[in-house]
Coordinates of C-alpha atoms in Angstrom, one line a residue:
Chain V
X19 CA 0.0 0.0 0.0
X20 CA 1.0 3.7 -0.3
X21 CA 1.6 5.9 2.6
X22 CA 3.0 9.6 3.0
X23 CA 4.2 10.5 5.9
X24 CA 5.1 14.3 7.5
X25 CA 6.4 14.3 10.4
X26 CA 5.8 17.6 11.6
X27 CA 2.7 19.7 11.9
X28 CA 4.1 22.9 12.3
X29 CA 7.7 24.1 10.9
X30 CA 8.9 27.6 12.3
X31 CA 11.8 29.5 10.6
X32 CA 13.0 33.1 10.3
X33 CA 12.5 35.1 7.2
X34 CA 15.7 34.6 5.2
X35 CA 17.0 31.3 6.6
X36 CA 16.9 28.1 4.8
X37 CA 13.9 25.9 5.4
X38 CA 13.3 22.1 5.2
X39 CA 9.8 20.2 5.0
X40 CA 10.2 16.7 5.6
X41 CA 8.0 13.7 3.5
X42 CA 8.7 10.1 3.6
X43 CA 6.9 7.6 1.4
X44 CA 5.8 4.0 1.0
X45 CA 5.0 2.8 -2.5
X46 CA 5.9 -0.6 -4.3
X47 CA 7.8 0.1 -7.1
X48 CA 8.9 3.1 -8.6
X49 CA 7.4 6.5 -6.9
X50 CA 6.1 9.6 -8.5
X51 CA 6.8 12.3 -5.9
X52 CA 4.9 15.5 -5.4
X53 CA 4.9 18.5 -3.4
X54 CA 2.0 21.1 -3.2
X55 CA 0.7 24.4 -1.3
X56 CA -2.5 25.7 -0.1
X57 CA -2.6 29.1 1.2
X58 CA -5.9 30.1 3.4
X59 CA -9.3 29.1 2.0
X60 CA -7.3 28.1 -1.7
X61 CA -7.0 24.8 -3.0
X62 CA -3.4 23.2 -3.6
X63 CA -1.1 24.5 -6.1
X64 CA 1.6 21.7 -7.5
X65 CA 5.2 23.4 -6.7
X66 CA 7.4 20.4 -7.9
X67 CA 7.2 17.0 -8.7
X68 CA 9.8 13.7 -9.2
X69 CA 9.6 11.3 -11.8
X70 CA 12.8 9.9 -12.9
X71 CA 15.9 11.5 -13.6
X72 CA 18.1 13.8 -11.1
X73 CA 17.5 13.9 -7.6
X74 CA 17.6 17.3 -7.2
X75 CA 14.3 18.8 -8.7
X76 CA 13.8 22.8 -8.6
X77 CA 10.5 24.3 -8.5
X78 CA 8.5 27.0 -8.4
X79 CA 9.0 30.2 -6.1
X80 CA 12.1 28.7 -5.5
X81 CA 11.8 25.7 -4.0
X82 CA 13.6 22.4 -4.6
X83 CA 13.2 18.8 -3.0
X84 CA 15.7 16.0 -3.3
X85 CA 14.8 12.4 -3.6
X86 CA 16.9 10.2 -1.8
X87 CA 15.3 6.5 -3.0
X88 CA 17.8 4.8 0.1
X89 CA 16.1 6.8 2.6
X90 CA 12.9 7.0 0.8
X91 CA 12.3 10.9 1.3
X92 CA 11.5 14.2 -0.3
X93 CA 12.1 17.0 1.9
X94 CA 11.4 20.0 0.3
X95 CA 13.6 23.3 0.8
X96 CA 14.2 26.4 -0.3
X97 CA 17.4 28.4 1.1
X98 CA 15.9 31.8 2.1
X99 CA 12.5 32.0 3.0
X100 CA 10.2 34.6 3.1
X101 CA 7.0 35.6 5.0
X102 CA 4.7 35.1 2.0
X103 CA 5.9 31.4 2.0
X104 CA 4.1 30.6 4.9
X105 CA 1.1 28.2 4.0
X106 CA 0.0 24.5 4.4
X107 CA 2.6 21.9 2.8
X108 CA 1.3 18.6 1.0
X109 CA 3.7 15.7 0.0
X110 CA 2.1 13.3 -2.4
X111 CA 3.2 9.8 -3.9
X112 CA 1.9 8.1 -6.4
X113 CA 3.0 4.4 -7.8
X114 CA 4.7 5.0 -11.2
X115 CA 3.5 2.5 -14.5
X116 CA 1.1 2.3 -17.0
X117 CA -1.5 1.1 -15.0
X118 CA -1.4 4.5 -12.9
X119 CA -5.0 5.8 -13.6
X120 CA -3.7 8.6 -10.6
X121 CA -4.5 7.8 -7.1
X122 CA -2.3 10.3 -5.7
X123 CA -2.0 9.7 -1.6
X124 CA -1.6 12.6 0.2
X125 CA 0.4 13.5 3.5
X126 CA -1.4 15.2 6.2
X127 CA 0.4 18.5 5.8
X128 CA 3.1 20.4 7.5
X129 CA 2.4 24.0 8.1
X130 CA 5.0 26.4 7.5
X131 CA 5.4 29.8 9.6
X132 CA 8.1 31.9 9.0
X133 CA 8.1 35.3 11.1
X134 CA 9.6 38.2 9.9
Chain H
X15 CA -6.2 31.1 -11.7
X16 CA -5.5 27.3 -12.4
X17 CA -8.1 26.3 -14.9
X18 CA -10.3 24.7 -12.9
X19 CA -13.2 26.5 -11.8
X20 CA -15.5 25.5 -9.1
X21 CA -18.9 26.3 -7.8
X22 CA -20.3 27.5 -5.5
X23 CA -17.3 28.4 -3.5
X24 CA -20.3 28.0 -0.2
X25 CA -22.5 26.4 0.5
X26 CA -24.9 25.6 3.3
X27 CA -27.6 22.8 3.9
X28 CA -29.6 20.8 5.7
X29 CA -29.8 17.6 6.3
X30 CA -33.0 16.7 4.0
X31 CA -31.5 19.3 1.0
X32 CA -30.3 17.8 -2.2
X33 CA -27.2 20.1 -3.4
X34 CA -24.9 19.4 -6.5
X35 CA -21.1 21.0 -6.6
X36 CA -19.6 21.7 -9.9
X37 CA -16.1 21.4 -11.4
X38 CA -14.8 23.1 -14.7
X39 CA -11.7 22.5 -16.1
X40 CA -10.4 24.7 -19.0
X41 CA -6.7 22.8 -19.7
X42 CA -8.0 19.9 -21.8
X43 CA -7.5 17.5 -19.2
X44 CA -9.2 13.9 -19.9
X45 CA -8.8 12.7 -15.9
X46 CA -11.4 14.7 -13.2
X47 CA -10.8 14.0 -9.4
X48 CA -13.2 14.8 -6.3
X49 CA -10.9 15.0 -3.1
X50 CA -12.0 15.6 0.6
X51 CA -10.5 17.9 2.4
X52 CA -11.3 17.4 6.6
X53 CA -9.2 19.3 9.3
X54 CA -6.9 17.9 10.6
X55 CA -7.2 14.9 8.4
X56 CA -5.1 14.0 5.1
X57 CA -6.8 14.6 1.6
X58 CA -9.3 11.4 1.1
X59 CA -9.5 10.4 -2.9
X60 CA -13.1 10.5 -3.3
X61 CA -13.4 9.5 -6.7
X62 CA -11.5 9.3 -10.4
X63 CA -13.2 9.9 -13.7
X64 CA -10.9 8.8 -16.5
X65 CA -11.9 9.5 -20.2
X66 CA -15.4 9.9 -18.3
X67 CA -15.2 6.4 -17.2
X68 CA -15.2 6.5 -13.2
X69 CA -12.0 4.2 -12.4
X70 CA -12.4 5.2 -8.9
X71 CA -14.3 5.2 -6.0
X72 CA -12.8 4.9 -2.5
X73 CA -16.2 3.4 -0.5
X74 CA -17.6 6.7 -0.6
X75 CA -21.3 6.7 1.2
X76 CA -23.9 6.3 -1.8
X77 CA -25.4 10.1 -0.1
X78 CA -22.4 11.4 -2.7
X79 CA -23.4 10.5 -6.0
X80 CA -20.3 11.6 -9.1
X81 CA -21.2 12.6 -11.9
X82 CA -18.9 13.1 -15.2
X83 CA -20.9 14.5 -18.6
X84 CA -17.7 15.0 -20.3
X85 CA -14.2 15.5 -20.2
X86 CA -14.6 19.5 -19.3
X87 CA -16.9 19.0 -16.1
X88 CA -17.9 17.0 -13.2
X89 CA -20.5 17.0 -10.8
X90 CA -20.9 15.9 -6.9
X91 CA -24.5 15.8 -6.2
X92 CA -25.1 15.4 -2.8
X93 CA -28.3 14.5 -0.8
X94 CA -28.9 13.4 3.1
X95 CA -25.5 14.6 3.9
X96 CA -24.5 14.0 7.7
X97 CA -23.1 17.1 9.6
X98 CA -19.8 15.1 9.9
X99 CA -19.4 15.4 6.0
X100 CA -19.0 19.5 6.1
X101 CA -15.8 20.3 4.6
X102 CA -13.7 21.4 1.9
X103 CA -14.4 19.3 -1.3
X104 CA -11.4 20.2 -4.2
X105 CA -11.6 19.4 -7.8
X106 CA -8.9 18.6 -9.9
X107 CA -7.7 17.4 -13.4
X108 CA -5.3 16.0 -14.8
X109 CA -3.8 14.6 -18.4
X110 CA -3.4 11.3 -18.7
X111 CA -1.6 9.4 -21.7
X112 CA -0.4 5.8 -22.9
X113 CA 2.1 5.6 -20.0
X114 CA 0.1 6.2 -17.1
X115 CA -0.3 9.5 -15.5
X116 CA 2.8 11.8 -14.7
X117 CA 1.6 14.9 -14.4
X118 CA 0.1 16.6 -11.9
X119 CA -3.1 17.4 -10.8
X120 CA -4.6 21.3 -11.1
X121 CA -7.0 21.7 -8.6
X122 CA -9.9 24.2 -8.3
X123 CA -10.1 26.8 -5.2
X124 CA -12.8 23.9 -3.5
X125 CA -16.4 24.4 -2.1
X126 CA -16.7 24.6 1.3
X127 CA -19.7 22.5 2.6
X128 CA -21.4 23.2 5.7
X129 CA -24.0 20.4 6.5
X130 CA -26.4 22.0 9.4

């Protein structure tokens, strides 16, 4: 079965440090990785996603995640955040193949604060 | 704006109402998703619509009924809800081709259901 785990509920960081958001996954066979934000009363927009290829995917509003298939994660960062990047995090998996007709499994969400 | 336009954006009801939620998608996307959003909870898959065909439906209570006319729109008609079904309910598409899906999902800005 798939499973997406984030460990924390609540990151805090200072404006202008760099900020992590943990994910780990369980998926049987190769994983589709995805990471998305909803800002207050909005639905989810996609910020990144992995497929195949390097480990290191970039993003939009600059962030990146790195998929590291040993440990199975995809922490998401970005190396100088701003106040406007506070919102609600989602890491999603999906099992990769032709026979994928989408069931995307969703983490509960990690929501990052970042004071000024 | 993400191309997928939902309505209403509120909604109240009873009990005893019959209520429908709509989805539009403008990005010629043939795959249509209804997610649940609880708080506190992870997004629940609700249901998949692929090619108009539902692929998908995660024992949802038969009170939501799906409903697909075409590749542009979907439909959650809902009747006898239970209070504990008030939520945020997001729509969302996606394209999906010979190898499976790979993309990501667009989702609308959700309608937020109150059930009195």
């Amino acid at each position: 079965a798939q499973s997406v785990a984030q460990p924390e509920d609540q990151v805090n960081v200072a404006e202008g440090n760099p900020l992590t958001v943990k994910c780990t996954y369980s998926v049987s066979g190769n994983p589709y990785l995805f990471w998305y934000v909803q800002y207050p009363n909005r639905g989810l927009q996609f910020l990144l996603k992995y497929i195949t290829g390097d480990n290191l995917v970039k993003g939009s509003y600059g962030f990146e995640a790195e998929f590291n298939k040993s440990q199975t994660s995809f922490h998401l960062k970005k190396p100088s955040a701003l106040v406007s990047d506070s919102a609600l995090y989602f890491c999603a998996v999906r099992r990769g193949g032709s026979s994928n007709t989408g069931k995307l499994i969703f983490g509960q969400g990690t929501t990052l604060q970042v004071k000024p | 704006e993400t191309g997928v336009t939902q309505t209403p954006r509120h909604l109240v009801m009873g009990m005893t109402n019959k209520k429908s939620l709509k989805c539009e998608q403008h990005l010629g996307h043939n795959a249509m998703y209804w997610y649940k959003q609880s708080a506190k909870k992870p997004l629940e898959l609700m249901f998949v619509y692929s090619l108009e065909e539902r692929v998908e439906n995660n024992s949802v209570p038969s009170r939501f009924s799906p409903e697909c006319p075409n590749s542009s729109h979907l439909f959650l008609h809902l009747h006898t809800l239970q209070p504990e079904d008030s939520a945020l309910y997001l729509c969302a598409s996606s394209r999906l081709g010979a190898g499976g899906l790979t993309g990501e999902l667009f989702f609308g800005e959700g309608s937020r259901l109150t059930v009195l």
